[in-house]
């Protein structure tokens, strides 16, 4: 694990997430290789998802699935993917974008869709796994994410899976 620099509360702040009566601050900290996702919680900065969840087990409450999904997505992907908070709004916007593709851009979009978006929904639990949806910020390409819940270890493989192509 890399050393985490001391940060001002708002330095390199990417977003924040209200959680119960507290606030989680999502930071993208510049490193030599890339920006490293870190979350500030109760005046401590975490760059390790299992450690954050160990120190704050209530983040894995079943009534907080959207917050858990956003935490997992940010710690795994930084700013590359956005959590789909409002599935219906996302699907409407995605369809609007797909209907306005310029003819000269069409070949590029066939490599990136169109995708079936009917399955996109709020986070849901199946057995001991959480399923939620994200999209790539620049292309709006949607992905399904499935992760263990409520505990995640460093050994867990958490895939970002493209949704099926529309026929």
PDB file of C-alpha atoms in Angstrom:
ATOM      1  CA  UNK A   1       0.000   0.000   0.000  1.00  0.00           C
ATOM      2  CA  UNK A   2       1.328   3.425  -0.915  1.00  0.00           C
ATOM      3  CA  UNK A   3       1.729   6.158   1.660  1.00  0.00           C
ATOM      4  CA  UNK A   4      -1.160   8.590   1.619  1.00  0.00           C
ATOM      5  CA  UNK A   5      -0.188  12.245   1.640  1.00  0.00           C
ATOM      6  CA  UNK A   6      -1.706  14.579   4.195  1.00  0.00           C
ATOM      7  CA  UNK A   7      -4.522  16.428   2.460  1.00  0.00           C
ATOM      8  CA  UNK A   8      -6.554  19.462   3.257  1.00  0.00           C
ATOM      9  CA  UNK A   9     -10.239  18.511   3.547  1.00  0.00           C
ATOM     10  CA  UNK A  10     -10.985  19.822   0.039  1.00  0.00           C
ATOM     11  CA  UNK A  11      -7.662  19.172  -1.692  1.00  0.00           C
ATOM     12  CA  UNK A  12      -8.086  16.937  -4.772  1.00  0.00           C
ATOM     13  CA  UNK A  13     -11.760  16.533  -3.857  1.00  0.00           C
ATOM     14  CA  UNK A  14     -13.672  14.673  -6.566  1.00  0.00           C
ATOM     15  CA  UNK A  15     -17.070  14.364  -4.903  1.00  0.00           C
ATOM     16  CA  UNK A  16     -18.700  13.913  -1.528  1.00  0.00           C
ATOM     17  CA  UNK A  17     -21.371  11.550  -0.296  1.00  0.00           C
ATOM     18  CA  UNK A  18     -23.726  12.213   2.610  1.00  0.00           C
ATOM     19  CA  UNK A  19     -23.915   9.053   4.714  1.00  0.00           C
ATOM     20  CA  UNK A  20     -26.390   8.989   7.587  1.00  0.00           C
ATOM     21  CA  UNK A  21     -25.352  12.012   9.696  1.00  0.00           C
ATOM     22  CA  UNK A  22     -21.818  12.127   8.324  1.00  0.00           C
ATOM     23  CA  UNK A  23     -20.000  12.946   5.109  1.00  0.00           C
ATOM     24  CA  UNK A  24     -17.618  10.864   3.008  1.00  0.00           C
ATOM     25  CA  UNK A  25     -15.159  12.827   0.870  1.00  0.00           C
ATOM     26  CA  UNK A  26     -13.877  11.175  -2.323  1.00  0.00           C
ATOM     27  CA  UNK A  27     -10.406  12.358  -3.348  1.00  0.00           C
ATOM     28  CA  UNK A  28      -8.311  11.611  -6.440  1.00  0.00           C
ATOM     29  CA  UNK A  29      -4.755  12.028  -5.199  1.00  0.00           C
ATOM     30  CA  UNK A  30      -2.083  12.518  -7.894  1.00  0.00           C
ATOM     31  CA  UNK A  31       0.731   9.947  -7.787  1.00  0.00           C
ATOM     32  CA  UNK A  32       3.610   9.248 -10.170  1.00  0.00           C
ATOM     33  CA  UNK A  33       1.619   6.567 -11.987  1.00  0.00           C
ATOM     34  CA  UNK A  34      -1.986   7.767 -11.847  1.00  0.00           C
ATOM     35  CA  UNK A  35      -4.568   9.442  -9.654  1.00  0.00           C
ATOM     36  CA  UNK A  36      -5.217   7.275  -6.608  1.00  0.00           C
ATOM     37  CA  UNK A  37      -8.765   7.096  -5.225  1.00  0.00           C
ATOM     38  CA  UNK A  38      -8.962   7.801  -1.493  1.00  0.00           C
ATOM     39  CA  UNK A  39     -11.923   8.317   0.804  1.00  0.00           C
ATOM     40  CA  UNK A  40     -11.842  10.588   3.831  1.00  0.00           C
ATOM     41  CA  UNK A  41     -14.055   9.264   6.588  1.00  0.00           C
ATOM     42  CA  UNK A  42     -14.072  10.581  10.158  1.00  0.00           C
ATOM     43  CA  UNK A  43     -10.873  12.566   9.558  1.00  0.00           C
ATOM     44  CA  UNK A  44      -8.940   9.561   8.232  1.00  0.00           C
ATOM     45  CA  UNK A  45      -7.962   9.027   4.616  1.00  0.00           C
ATOM     46  CA  UNK A  46      -8.255   5.492   3.182  1.00  0.00           C
ATOM     47  CA  UNK A  47      -6.806   4.227  -0.080  1.00  0.00           C
ATOM     48  CA  UNK A  48      -7.682   0.605   0.661  1.00  0.00           C
ATOM     49  CA  UNK A  49     -11.308  -0.513   0.336  1.00  0.00           C
ATOM     50  CA  UNK A  50     -11.145  -3.541   2.689  1.00  0.00           C
ATOM     51  CA  UNK A  51      -9.486  -1.391   5.366  1.00  0.00           C
ATOM     52  CA  UNK A  52     -12.175   1.291   5.054  1.00  0.00           C
ATOM     53  CA  UNK A  53     -14.917  -1.339   5.364  1.00  0.00           C
ATOM     54  CA  UNK A  54     -13.165  -2.967   8.349  1.00  0.00           C
ATOM     55  CA  UNK A  55     -12.934   0.368  10.153  1.00  0.00           C
ATOM     56  CA  UNK A  56     -16.475   1.384   9.236  1.00  0.00           C
ATOM     57  CA  UNK A  57     -18.594  -1.796   9.072  1.00  0.00           C
ATOM     58  CA  UNK A  58     -21.848   0.213   9.152  1.00  0.00           C
ATOM     59  CA  UNK A  59     -21.023   1.302   5.578  1.00  0.00           C
ATOM     60  CA  UNK A  60     -22.199  -2.205   4.678  1.00  0.00           C
ATOM     61  CA  UNK A  61     -25.690  -1.861   6.162  1.00  0.00           C
ATOM     62  CA  UNK A  62     -28.337  -3.399   3.893  1.00  0.00           C
ATOM     63  CA  UNK A  63     -30.310  -0.153   3.936  1.00  0.00           C
ATOM     64  CA  UNK A  64     -27.293   1.690   2.482  1.00  0.00           C
ATOM     65  CA  UNK A  65     -26.771  -0.218  -0.791  1.00  0.00           C
ATOM     66  CA  UNK A  66     -26.481   2.919  -2.983  1.00  0.00           C
ATOM     67  CA  UNK A  67     -23.772   4.374  -0.726  1.00  0.00           C
ATOM     68  CA  UNK A  68     -21.897   1.054  -0.661  1.00  0.00           C
ATOM     69  CA  UNK A  69     -22.074   0.843  -4.473  1.00  0.00           C
ATOM     70  CA  UNK A  70     -20.716   4.383  -4.852  1.00  0.00           C
ATOM     71  CA  UNK A  71     -17.873   3.683  -2.416  1.00  0.00           C
ATOM     72  CA  UNK A  72     -16.896   0.464  -4.207  1.00  0.00           C
ATOM     73  CA  UNK A  73     -17.068   2.088  -7.638  1.00  0.00           C
ATOM     74  CA  UNK A  74     -14.968   5.076  -6.609  1.00  0.00           C
ATOM     75  CA  UNK A  75     -12.297   3.019  -4.837  1.00  0.00           C
ATOM     76  CA  UNK A  76     -11.983   0.595  -7.765  1.00  0.00           C
ATOM     77  CA  UNK A  77     -12.308   2.953 -10.715  1.00  0.00           C
ATOM     78  CA  UNK A  78     -11.636   6.457  -9.419  1.00  0.00           C
ATOM     79  CA  UNK A  79     -13.238   8.914 -11.783  1.00  0.00           C
ATOM     80  CA  UNK A  80     -13.451   6.636 -14.848  1.00  0.00           C
ATOM     81  CA  UNK A  81     -16.976   5.376 -14.157  1.00  0.00           C
ATOM     82  CA  UNK A  82     -20.041   7.084 -12.733  1.00  0.00           C
ATOM     83  CA  UNK A  83     -22.546   5.283 -10.561  1.00  0.00           C
ATOM     84  CA  UNK A  84     -26.042   5.184 -12.100  1.00  0.00           C
ATOM     85  CA  UNK A  85     -28.089   6.714  -9.317  1.00  0.00           C
ATOM     86  CA  UNK A  86     -31.283   7.213 -11.339  1.00  0.00           C
ATOM     87  CA  UNK A  87     -31.717   4.250 -13.731  1.00  0.00           C
ATOM     88  CA  UNK A  88     -34.739   5.608 -15.629  1.00  0.00           C
ATOM     89  CA  UNK A  89     -33.108   8.994 -16.218  1.00  0.00           C
ATOM     90  CA  UNK A  90     -29.913   7.329 -17.399  1.00  0.00           C
ATOM     91  CA  UNK A  91     -31.810   5.091 -19.849  1.00  0.00           C
ATOM     92  CA  UNK A  92     -33.717   8.057 -21.294  1.00  0.00           C
ATOM     93  CA  UNK A  93     -30.485  10.036 -21.732  1.00  0.00           C
ATOM     94  CA  UNK A  94     -28.699   7.013 -23.238  1.00  0.00           C
ATOM     95  CA  UNK A  95     -31.510   6.494 -25.777  1.00  0.00           C
ATOM     96  CA  UNK A  96     -31.492  10.198 -26.626  1.00  0.00           C
ATOM     97  CA  UNK A  97     -27.744  10.070 -27.238  1.00  0.00           C
ATOM     98  CA  UNK A  98     -28.018   6.918 -29.375  1.00  0.00           C
ATOM     99  CA  UNK A  99     -30.763   8.492 -31.514  1.00  0.00           C
ATOM    100  CA  UNK A 100     -28.602  11.526 -32.311  1.00  0.00           C
ATOM    101  CA  UNK A 101     -25.500   9.765 -33.621  1.00  0.00           C
ATOM    102  CA  UNK A 102     -24.060  11.531 -36.633  1.00  0.00           C
ATOM    103  CA  UNK A 103     -23.734   9.236 -39.703  1.00  0.00           C
ATOM    104  CA  UNK A 104     -19.936   9.651 -39.822  1.00  0.00           C
ATOM    105  CA  UNK A 105     -19.724   8.600 -36.137  1.00  0.00           C
ATOM    106  CA  UNK A 106     -21.875   5.501 -36.571  1.00  0.00           C
ATOM    107  CA  UNK A 107     -19.014   2.971 -37.061  1.00  0.00           C
ATOM    108  CA  UNK A 108     -17.431   4.053 -33.772  1.00  0.00           C
ATOM    109  CA  UNK A 109     -20.711   3.649 -31.901  1.00  0.00           C
ATOM    110  CA  UNK A 110     -21.224   0.133 -33.253  1.00  0.00           C
ATOM    111  CA  UNK A 111     -18.070  -0.822 -31.343  1.00  0.00           C
ATOM    112  CA  UNK A 112     -19.611   0.737 -28.220  1.00  0.00           C
ATOM    113  CA  UNK A 113     -23.234  -0.231 -28.455  1.00  0.00           C
ATOM    114  CA  UNK A 114     -26.044   0.207 -28.606  1.00  0.00           C
ATOM    115  CA  UNK A 115     -26.484  -1.777 -25.415  1.00  0.00           C
ATOM    116  CA  UNK A 116     -29.552  -3.299 -23.807  1.00  0.00           C
ATOM    117  CA  UNK A 117     -30.350  -1.022 -20.882  1.00  0.00           C
ATOM    118  CA  UNK A 118     -33.557  -2.718 -19.665  1.00  0.00           C
ATOM    119  CA  UNK A 119     -31.765  -4.464 -16.799  1.00  0.00           C
ATOM    120  CA  UNK A 120     -30.337  -1.253 -15.306  1.00  0.00           C
ATOM    121  CA  UNK A 121     -31.841  -0.822 -11.866  1.00  0.00           C
ATOM    122  CA  UNK A 122     -31.101   0.367  -8.355  1.00  0.00           C
ATOM    123  CA  UNK A 123     -28.504  -1.708  -6.456  1.00  0.00           C
ATOM    124  CA  UNK A 124     -29.795  -5.141  -5.477  1.00  0.00           C
ATOM    125  CA  UNK A 125     -28.625  -8.037  -3.331  1.00  0.00           C
ATOM    126  CA  UNK A 126     -28.470 -11.621  -4.525  1.00  0.00           C
ATOM    127  CA  UNK A 127     -27.242 -13.966  -1.799  1.00  0.00           C
ATOM    128  CA  UNK A 128     -24.037 -12.339  -0.554  1.00  0.00           C
ATOM    129  CA  UNK A 129     -23.353 -10.209  -3.649  1.00  0.00           C
ATOM    130  CA  UNK A 130     -24.361  -6.685  -4.555  1.00  0.00           C
ATOM    131  CA  UNK A 131     -25.148  -5.812  -8.156  1.00  0.00           C
ATOM    132  CA  UNK A 132     -25.170  -2.224  -9.379  1.00  0.00           C
ATOM    133  CA  UNK A 133     -24.660  -0.256 -12.596  1.00  0.00           C
ATOM    134  CA  UNK A 134     -22.172   2.351 -13.748  1.00  0.00           C
ATOM    135  CA  UNK A 135     -21.298   4.066 -17.003  1.00  0.00           C
ATOM    136  CA  UNK A 136     -18.059   5.184 -18.598  1.00  0.00           C
ATOM    137  CA  UNK A 137     -18.070   8.957 -18.221  1.00  0.00           C
ATOM    138  CA  UNK A 138     -16.951   9.891 -21.742  1.00  0.00           C
ATOM    139  CA  UNK A 139     -18.943   7.393 -23.807  1.00  0.00           C
ATOM    140  CA  UNK A 140     -21.957   6.582 -21.583  1.00  0.00           C
ATOM    141  CA  UNK A 141     -21.197   2.873 -22.119  1.00  0.00           C
ATOM    142  CA  UNK A 142     -23.078   1.031 -19.322  1.00  0.00           C
ATOM    143  CA  UNK A 143     -21.569  -1.716 -17.158  1.00  0.00           C
ATOM    144  CA  UNK A 144     -22.844  -4.150 -14.540  1.00  0.00           C
ATOM    145  CA  UNK A 145     -20.745  -4.513 -11.382  1.00  0.00           C
ATOM    146  CA  UNK A 146     -21.084  -7.459  -9.006  1.00  0.00           C
ATOM    147  CA  UNK A 147     -19.196  -7.467  -5.720  1.00  0.00           C
ATOM    148  CA  UNK A 148     -19.255  -9.333  -2.418  1.00  0.00           C
ATOM    149  CA  UNK A 149     -21.437  -7.758   0.261  1.00  0.00           C
ATOM    150  CA  UNK A 150     -20.951  -6.554   2.954  1.00  0.00           C
ATOM    151  CA  UNK A 151     -17.247  -7.476   3.161  1.00  0.00           C
ATOM    152  CA  UNK A 152     -14.675  -7.140   0.402  1.00  0.00           C
ATOM    153  CA  UNK A 153     -11.132  -8.501   0.577  1.00  0.00           C
ATOM    154  CA  UNK A 154      -8.051  -7.615  -1.456  1.00  0.00           C
ATOM    155  CA  UNK A 155      -8.311 -11.031  -3.161  1.00  0.00           C
ATOM    156  CA  UNK A 156     -11.841 -10.455  -4.472  1.00  0.00           C
ATOM    157  CA  UNK A 157     -12.221 -10.050  -8.222  1.00  0.00           C
ATOM    158  CA  UNK A 158     -14.837  -7.393  -8.922  1.00  0.00           C
ATOM    159  CA  UNK A 159     -15.620  -7.321 -12.650  1.00  0.00           C
ATOM    160  CA  UNK A 160     -17.050  -4.444 -14.627  1.00  0.00           C
ATOM    161  CA  UNK A 161     -19.102  -6.251 -17.290  1.00  0.00           C
ATOM    162  CA  UNK A 162     -20.457  -4.638 -20.443  1.00  0.00           C
ATOM    163  CA  UNK A 163     -24.189  -4.997 -20.802  1.00  0.00           C
ATOM    164  CA  UNK A 164     -25.338  -7.149 -23.737  1.00  0.00           C
ATOM    165  CA  UNK A 165     -25.421  -5.552 -27.168  1.00  0.00           C
ATOM    166  CA  UNK A 166     -28.852  -4.717 -28.496  1.00  0.00           C
ATOM    167  CA  UNK A 167     -29.909  -7.008 -31.343  1.00  0.00           C
TER     168      UNK A 167
END
